[in-house]
Short mmCIF file of C-alpha atoms in Angstrom, two decimals:
data_model
loop_
_atom_site.label_atom_id
_atom_site.label_comp_id
_atom_site.label_asym_id
_atom_site.label_seq_id
_atom_site.Cartn_x
_atom_site.Cartn_y
_atom_site.Cartn_z
CA MET A 479 0.03 -18.52 -16.83
CA MET A 480 -1.76 -21.59 -16.86
CA LYS A 481 -0.44 -22.98 -13.94
CA LYS A 482 -0.69 -19.86 -12.14
CA ALA A 483 -4.90 -20.46 -13.00
CA LEU A 484 -4.06 -23.98 -11.81
CA ILE A 485 -2.63 -23.13 -8.47
CA ILE A 486 -5.66 -20.85 -7.90
CA ILE A 487 -8.31 -22.86 -8.76
CA ALA A 488 -6.37 -25.56 -6.74
CA PHE A 489 -6.62 -23.70 -3.57
CA PHE A 490 -10.44 -22.28 -3.56
CA ALA A 491 -11.33 -26.04 -4.28
CA ALA A 492 -9.41 -26.77 -1.45
CA CYS A 493 -10.71 -23.72 0.89
CA ILE A 494 -14.26 -24.95 -0.30
CA ALA A 495 -13.50 -28.42 0.99
CA VAL A 496 -12.27 -27.35 4.30
CA GLY A 497 -15.05 -24.66 4.79
CA LEU A 498 -17.59 -27.55 4.21
CA GLY A 499 -16.05 -30.14 6.36
CA VAL A 500 -15.73 -27.61 9.09
CA GLY A 501 -19.27 -26.61 8.27
CA VAL A 502 -20.19 -30.10 8.59
CA GLY A 503 -18.50 -31.01 11.71
CA ALA A 504 -20.00 -27.44 13.44
CA LEU A 505 -23.35 -29.14 12.90
CA ILE A 506 -21.97 -32.82 14.45
CA LEU A 507 -19.96 -30.76 17.23
CA PHE A 508 -22.56 -28.03 17.73
CA GLY A 509 -25.50 -28.44 16.35
CA GLY A 510 -26.56 -31.94 17.92
CA ARG A 511 -26.98 -33.14 14.31
CA SER A 512 -26.32 -36.60 13.39
CA VAL A 513 -24.34 -37.75 10.29
CA ALA A 514 -27.42 -39.65 8.90
CA GLU A 515 -29.34 -36.50 9.73
CA ILE A 516 -27.03 -34.01 7.51
CA SER A 517 -26.70 -36.87 5.14
CA GLU A 518 -30.29 -36.70 4.53
CA ILE A 519 -30.50 -33.00 4.82
CA LEU A 520 -28.18 -32.56 1.81
CA GLY A 521 -30.06 -35.68 -0.19
CA ASN A 522 -32.96 -33.51 -0.51
CA VAL A 523 -31.46 -30.11 -1.50
CA ASP A 524 -30.97 -29.75 -4.90
CA MET A 525 -27.20 -29.71 -6.99
CA LEU A 526 -27.51 -25.74 -7.53
CA GLU A 527 -28.02 -25.27 -3.75
CA ILE A 528 -25.18 -27.72 -3.00
CA VAL A 529 -22.77 -25.61 -5.29
CA GLY A 530 -23.93 -22.29 -3.99
CA ILE A 531 -23.08 -24.01 -0.25
CA PHE A 532 -19.92 -25.36 -1.07
CA PHE A 533 -18.99 -21.91 -2.57
CA ALA A 534 -20.40 -20.70 0.45
CA ALA A 535 -18.29 -22.34 2.56
CA GLY A 536 -14.97 -21.42 0.58
CA LEU A 537 -15.55 -17.89 0.63
CA GLY A 538 -15.91 -18.19 4.72
CA ALA A 539 -12.92 -20.28 4.80
CA ILE A 540 -10.82 -17.20 2.64
CA VAL A 541 -12.09 -14.69 4.79
CA ALA A 542 -11.42 -15.82 7.63
CA PHE A 543 -7.77 -16.65 6.87
CA PHE A 544 -7.77 -13.42 5.80
CA LEU A 545 -9.07 -11.82 8.67
CA GLN A 546 -6.76 -13.76 11.09
CA ILE A 547 -3.87 -12.68 9.11
CA ILE A 548 -5.10 -8.94 10.15
CA VAL A 549 -5.69 -9.92 13.84
CA HIS A 550 -2.47 -11.39 14.08
CA GLU A 551 -0.36 -8.92 12.93
CA GLY A 552 -2.56 -6.22 14.24
CA GLY A 553 -1.94 -7.69 17.79
CA HIS A 554 2.30 -7.19 16.93
CA LEU A 555 1.57 -3.78 16.05
CA VAL A 556 -0.63 -3.18 18.95
CA ALA A 557 1.82 -4.61 21.41
CA GLY A 558 4.68 -2.95 20.04
CA LEU A 559 3.04 0.55 20.41
CA LEU A 560 2.41 -0.16 24.26
CA THR A 561 6.26 -1.26 24.80
CA GLY A 562 7.80 2.14 23.09
CA TYR A 563 8.37 0.75 19.09
CA ARG A 564 7.52 2.48 16.70
CA PHE A 565 5.56 1.87 13.47
CA VAL A 566 7.19 0.86 9.94
CA SER A 567 4.77 -0.97 7.71
CA PHE A 568 1.89 -3.01 7.64
CA ARG A 569 1.77 -5.20 5.37
CA ILE A 570 -0.92 -8.41 4.05
CA PHE A 571 0.32 -10.52 1.09
CA ASN A 572 1.37 -8.14 -0.88
CA TYR A 573 0.22 -4.75 -0.05
CA ALA A 574 2.42 -2.38 2.81
CA LEU A 575 0.79 0.39 4.69
CA ILE A 576 3.50 2.69 5.59
CA ARG A 577 3.61 6.10 6.42
CA ARG A 578 5.38 9.16 3.91
CA GLY A 579 5.69 12.30 4.07
CA GLY A 580 3.26 12.54 7.31
CA LYS A 581 0.50 10.18 5.03
CA PHE A 582 -0.23 6.94 4.69
CA VAL A 583 0.13 5.51 1.65
CA LEU A 584 -0.04 1.67 0.05
CA ARG A 585 2.92 -0.09 -1.46
CA LYS A 586 3.45 -3.11 -2.82
CA PHE A 587 6.17 -5.72 -1.03
CA ASN A 588 6.45 -9.33 -1.31
CA VAL A 589 8.71 -11.40 0.85
CA SER A 590 9.04 -15.07 -0.09
CA GLY A 591 7.47 -17.37 2.91
CA THR A 592 5.25 -14.92 4.29
CA ALA A 593 1.36 -13.79 4.46
CA GLY A 594 1.86 -11.07 6.35
CA GLN A 595 4.07 -8.89 8.53
CA CYS A 596 4.08 -5.89 10.91
CA LEU A 597 7.64 -4.05 11.17
CA MET A 598 8.04 -1.27 13.73
CA ALA A 599 11.56 0.33 15.20
CA PRO A 600 12.80 -0.86 18.16
CA PRO A 601 12.47 1.89 21.19
CA GLN A 602 15.77 4.15 21.74
CA LYS A 603 17.10 2.48 24.79
CA PRO A 604 19.67 0.30 26.07
CA LEU A 605 19.48 -3.31 24.54
CA ASP A 606 18.93 -4.82 27.91
CA GLN A 607 15.46 -2.66 28.31
CA ILE A 608 14.01 -3.35 25.46
CA ASP A 609 11.27 -5.50 25.09
CA THR A 610 10.84 -8.50 22.59
CA LEU A 611 8.69 -10.97 24.20
CA TRP A 612 5.52 -8.99 23.92
CA TYR A 613 5.86 -7.77 20.63
CA ASN A 614 6.68 -11.41 19.51
CA MET A 615 3.11 -12.77 21.48
CA GLY A 616 1.24 -9.94 20.52
CA GLY A 617 -0.14 -11.61 17.39
CA VAL A 618 -0.27 -14.75 19.17
CA LEU A 619 -2.41 -13.25 21.95
CA ALA A 620 -4.41 -11.57 19.48
CA ASN A 621 -5.59 -14.40 17.41
CA VAL A 622 -6.55 -16.12 20.70
CA VAL A 623 -8.28 -13.40 21.94
CA VAL A 624 -10.60 -13.16 18.63
CA SER A 625 -11.17 -16.98 18.86
CA ILE A 626 -12.39 -16.72 22.30
CA VAL A 627 -14.71 -14.04 21.19
CA ALA A 628 -15.92 -16.02 18.19
CA LEU A 629 -16.60 -18.93 20.57
CA ALA A 630 -18.69 -17.25 22.87
CA LEU A 631 -21.28 -16.23 20.27
CA LEU A 632 -21.36 -19.57 19.04
CA PHE A 633 -22.36 -20.66 22.02
CA TYR A 634 -24.42 -17.99 23.73
CA CYS A 635 -26.08 -16.12 20.74
CA ASP A 636 -28.65 -17.46 17.63
CA MET A 637 -27.33 -16.60 14.01
CA PRO A 638 -27.80 -17.46 10.10
CA LYS A 639 -26.45 -20.64 9.92
CA TRP A 640 -23.61 -18.83 7.81
CA ALA A 641 -22.50 -16.64 10.53
CA PHE A 642 -22.47 -20.16 12.67
CA PHE A 643 -20.06 -21.52 9.25
CA PHE A 644 -18.05 -18.47 9.58
CA LEU A 645 -17.44 -18.15 13.62
CA VAL A 646 -16.13 -21.71 13.43
CA MET A 647 -13.98 -21.20 10.68
CA ILE A 648 -12.61 -18.07 12.55
CA VAL A 649 -12.25 -20.26 16.04
CA ILE A 650 -10.18 -22.81 13.58
CA ILE A 651 -8.26 -20.48 11.83
CA GLY A 652 -7.59 -18.54 14.62
CA PHE A 653 -6.33 -21.27 17.06
CA TYR A 654 -4.36 -23.21 14.58
CA SER A 655 -2.39 -19.67 14.07
CA ALA A 656 -2.19 -19.23 17.28
CA LEU A 657 -0.41 -22.97 17.85
CA MET A 658 1.65 -22.30 14.61
CA SER A 659 2.97 -19.08 15.89
CA GLY A 660 3.17 -19.93 19.78
CA ILE A 661 4.59 -22.96 19.80
CA PRO A 662 8.39 -22.34 19.68
CA MET A 663 9.68 -23.85 16.48
CA LYS A 664 11.63 -23.28 13.30
CA MET A 665 9.64 -23.67 9.58
CA SER A 666 11.85 -24.08 6.79
CA GLY A 667 14.86 -22.82 9.11
CA ILE A 668 12.46 -19.51 10.05
CA SER A 669 12.07 -19.14 13.34
CA ASN A 670 8.78 -18.16 14.40
CA ASP A 671 6.96 -16.15 17.13
CA GLY A 672 7.23 -18.78 20.19
CA TYR A 673 10.57 -19.56 19.21
CA ASN A 674 11.52 -15.98 19.56
CA MET A 675 10.32 -15.18 22.10
CA LEU A 676 12.02 -17.62 23.91
CA TYR A 677 15.56 -17.61 21.97
CA LEU A 678 15.51 -13.66 21.75
CA ASN A 679 16.06 -13.24 25.67
CA ARG A 680 18.82 -15.85 26.38
CA SER A 681 20.84 -14.54 22.99
CA PRO A 682 22.30 -11.06 23.75
CA ARG A 683 23.78 -11.10 20.34
CA ASP A 684 20.85 -12.02 18.39
CA LYS A 685 18.39 -9.78 20.38
CA ARG A 686 20.75 -6.89 18.88
CA LEU A 687 21.03 -8.14 16.00
CA VAL A 688 17.02 -8.23 15.62
CA CYS A 689 16.71 -4.49 16.95
CA GLN A 690 19.28 -3.37 14.32
CA MET A 691 17.69 -5.11 11.56
CA LEU A 692 14.27 -3.32 12.84
CA GLU A 693 16.18 -0.34 12.85
CA VAL A 694 18.07 -0.43 9.84
CA ASN A 695 14.86 -1.19 7.92
CA ALA A 696 13.15 1.59 9.09
CA LYS A 697 15.88 3.95 8.20
CA ILE A 698 15.80 2.30 4.67
CA GLN A 699 12.45 2.44 4.03
CA GLU A 700 12.85 6.41 4.69
CA GLY A 701 15.22 6.72 1.99
CA THR A 702 18.74 6.42 4.10
CA LEU A 703 21.20 4.39 1.81
CA ILE A 704 23.07 1.31 3.43
CA SER A 705 26.42 3.12 3.41
CA GLU A 706 25.07 6.15 5.34
CA LEU A 707 24.78 3.78 8.43
CA PRO A 708 27.26 4.13 11.05
CA SER A 709 30.18 2.29 10.48
CA GLU A 710 30.08 0.18 14.15
CA MET A 711 26.79 -1.48 12.84
CA PHE A 712 28.52 -3.66 10.88
CA ARG A 713 31.48 -5.03 12.88
CA ASP A 714 33.28 -8.00 11.92
CA GLU A 715 31.71 -11.21 13.67
CA PRO A 716 31.92 -15.10 13.42
CA VAL A 717 28.91 -16.31 11.84
CA ASP A 718 26.38 -19.27 12.52
CA TRP A 719 24.94 -19.32 9.01
CA SER A 720 22.32 -21.90 10.59
CA ASP A 721 21.44 -19.17 12.67
CA GLY A 722 18.47 -17.41 10.25
CA ILE A 723 18.98 -14.11 12.42
CA GLN A 724 22.80 -13.78 12.13
CA ALA A 725 22.47 -14.85 8.03
CA ASN A 726 19.61 -12.47 7.64
CA TRP A 727 22.27 -9.77 8.42
CA GLN A 728 24.92 -10.86 6.98
CA LEU A 729 22.95 -10.13 3.80
CA MET A 730 22.90 -6.58 4.70
CA VAL A 731 26.80 -6.72 5.47
CA VAL A 732 27.53 -7.35 1.97
CA GLY A 733 25.09 -5.05 0.98
CA ARG A 734 26.98 -2.15 3.04
CA MET A 735 30.22 -3.78 1.05
CA GLU A 736 28.85 -3.60 -2.24
CA MET A 737 28.24 0.29 -1.63
CA GLU A 738 31.80 0.97 -0.67
CA HIS A 739 33.28 -1.18 -3.42
CA ARG A 740 34.87 -3.70 -1.50
CA TRP A 741 33.97 -6.41 -3.88
CA GLU A 742 35.99 -9.07 -3.04
CA ASP A 743 35.35 -8.62 1.13
CA ALA A 744 31.90 -9.58 -0.32
CA LEU A 745 32.46 -12.18 -2.20
CA ARG A 746 34.59 -14.04 0.30
CA LEU A 747 31.27 -13.50 3.05
CA VAL A 748 28.62 -14.66 0.30
CA ASN A 749 31.21 -18.12 -0.10
CA GLY A 750 31.47 -18.89 3.07
CA GLY A 751 27.52 -18.53 3.82
CA LEU A 752 27.12 -20.43 0.10
CA ALA A 753 29.36 -23.03 1.60
CA GLU A 754 27.38 -23.60 5.00
CA PRO A 755 25.15 -26.73 4.44
CA ARG A 756 22.98 -25.59 7.27
CA LEU A 757 22.48 -21.92 5.39
CA MET A 758 17.94 -21.64 5.18
CA PRO A 759 17.16 -21.88 1.28
CA LEU A 760 15.82 -18.68 1.23
CA PHE A 761 19.05 -16.84 2.17
CA ALA A 762 21.44 -19.24 -0.34
CA THR A 763 18.79 -18.30 -3.00
CA GLU A 764 19.76 -14.04 -2.26
CA PHE A 765 23.38 -14.77 -1.51
CA SER A 766 23.62 -16.81 -5.02
CA LEU A 767 22.20 -13.57 -6.87
CA GLU A 768 24.55 -11.39 -4.90
CA LYS A 769 27.40 -13.57 -6.22
CA ILE A 770 26.08 -13.41 -9.55
CA PHE A 771 26.10 -9.43 -9.09
CA ILE A 772 29.83 -9.40 -7.65
CA CYS A 773 31.24 -11.56 -10.32
CA LEU A 774 29.29 -9.86 -13.40
CA VAL A 775 30.78 -6.52 -12.05
CA THR A 776 34.24 -7.99 -11.47
CA GLY A 777 34.76 -9.76 -14.90
CA ARG A 778 34.13 -13.29 -13.60
CA ILE A 779 31.21 -13.83 -16.18
CA ASP A 780 31.49 -17.75 -16.73
CA GLU A 781 30.93 -18.16 -12.89
CA ALA A 782 28.17 -15.79 -12.84
CA LYS A 783 26.89 -17.88 -15.81
CA ALA A 784 26.76 -21.23 -14.04
CA LEU A 785 25.40 -19.77 -11.37
CA TYR A 786 22.45 -18.27 -12.95
CA THR A 787 19.93 -21.44 -13.12
CA ASP A 788 16.34 -21.32 -14.36
CA GLN A 789 15.15 -21.36 -10.96
CA LEU A 790 17.13 -18.26 -9.99
CA ARG A 791 16.01 -16.07 -12.94
CA ASN A 792 12.25 -17.00 -12.17
CA TYR A 793 12.90 -16.03 -8.47
CA VAL A 794 13.89 -12.84 -10.01
CA HIS A 795 11.07 -12.39 -12.13
CA LYS A 796 8.83 -12.85 -9.39
CA PHE A 797 9.86 -10.35 -7.03
CA GLU A 798 11.80 -8.02 -9.72
CA ARG A 799 8.21 -5.43 -9.44
CA THR A 800 8.28 -5.46 -5.79
CA GLN A 801 12.13 -5.59 -5.15
CA SER A 802 14.61 -3.32 -6.42
CA SER A 803 17.23 -5.53 -5.84
CA LYS A 804 15.84 -7.77 -8.04
CA GLN A 805 16.00 -5.11 -11.03
CA ARG A 806 19.82 -4.75 -10.22
CA ILE A 807 20.39 -8.11 -11.00
CA HIS A 808 18.22 -8.09 -14.34
CA PHE A 809 20.14 -5.17 -15.05
CA ALA A 810 23.69 -6.91 -14.38
CA VAL A 811 22.41 -9.93 -16.39
CA ALA A 812 21.45 -7.79 -19.39
CA LEU A 813 24.44 -5.72 -19.45
CA LEU A 814 27.52 -7.77 -18.78
CA LEU A 815 26.30 -11.48 -19.56
CA ASN A 816 23.99 -10.91 -22.30
CA GLY A 817 25.90 -7.76 -23.38
CA GLN A 818 22.38 -6.08 -24.37
CA ARG A 819 23.54 -2.73 -23.11
CA GLU A 820 20.27 -0.80 -24.47
CA GLU A 821 18.13 -3.29 -22.11
CA ALA A 822 20.12 -2.73 -19.06
CA VAL A 823 19.49 1.24 -19.51
CA ALA A 824 15.81 0.90 -19.97
CA ILE A 825 15.74 -1.26 -17.01
CA LEU A 826 17.57 1.55 -15.17
CA ASN A 827 15.97 4.28 -16.15
CA ASN A 828 12.42 2.59 -15.53
CA LEU A 829 13.63 2.12 -11.57
CA LYS A 830 14.58 5.45 -11.47
CA SER A 831 10.86 6.78 -12.96
CA HIS A 832 9.04 4.65 -10.61
CA HIS A 833 11.59 4.83 -7.45
CA ASP A 834 8.57 6.30 -5.51
CA ASP A 835 6.71 3.28 -5.95
CA TYR A 836 9.17 1.28 -4.22
CA LEU A 837 8.82 0.21 -0.24
CA LEU A 838 12.43 0.51 0.85
CA GLN A 839 13.16 3.95 -0.66
CA GLY A 840 16.84 3.68 0.49
CA GLU A 841 17.74 0.50 -1.35
CA VAL A 842 16.23 1.79 -4.53
CA ALA A 843 18.47 4.79 -4.16
CA THR A 844 21.53 1.89 -3.44
CA ASP A 845 20.25 -0.07 -6.51
CA ILE A 846 20.56 2.82 -8.62
CA ALA A 847 23.80 3.30 -7.66
CA LEU A 848 25.22 0.35 -8.09
CA MET A 849 23.57 0.14 -11.36
CA GLU A 850 25.45 3.54 -12.57
CA TYR A 851 28.47 2.22 -11.26
CA ALA A 852 28.22 -1.02 -13.15
CA LEU A 853 27.58 1.09 -16.08
CA SER A 854 30.34 3.39 -16.00
CA GLN A 855 32.84 0.51 -15.80
#
């Protein structure tokens, strides 16, 4: 708890420092003030007012950051709708807006390494007719457009100082977001929008996998079990484990094998991924957790115990409130590693009672089925 509090304090302190720095820089660049003038102004301000300026600058930076995330994901949404995609979910931090039963509802969901995400289902067209360029470019364009509008307001409109500083931060954060998303690159192995814009049109296989993952995600969110999806989607293909798209799809393949109780096939696939040093850390973590579950279900208790490190235990604890798959791991460890049957049953019953609270209804149903299988053995 103390560690989280310190992280929050550090984040706010950083935002305050950035906000003040941006504000001072804006006064110098756009306001025509010299460093000496600003120093003189600050010297004549009492300490309470200085503290207020710090907090106002920090709050402005936080709000600008939050708004540009919404703008970015909104850009993906608009571009997707204009090119035939169907809305599935719109997530900012830990909250996702989805459509269920004809109504929009909020559900908690979290993915490591992302502040927001707009997921859509691709149009029902031949692969070569499905757009991936504008869908990926939408977020970048939205950040740029909003930043240009804010920049125009700065030059042509009179406004209070707080509004001036806020718009400056909108401009800086917006262009920074556009550059980080638009310049083709991979960060921690994850390809950004700019990379996907160029790469998917040159790699039909990865484009197919991306469209499959979007379609599978939409169906699972609606309640479809992964074992109910067409078998031709899960064809046996060589895997480039350094390719984040291909590695991500293999997680779904493992999930399908687990539901079919093809434990040895699933274990071979997981071991193949974990043996690849270029596998992204996020996927290495997810594959390790699935290996632990498979080992526990198949009686490889010592191997599972050696794998379940404190790092993995903390990862499970971090995401178990928003991802039912982590509840499944928690359940399996309690039942098959620690011999705590009553606790395992309590975890299963709690997941059943909160079934509707989860974003991915099909995943919850799948995890409950796997937990009941393990309980019956």
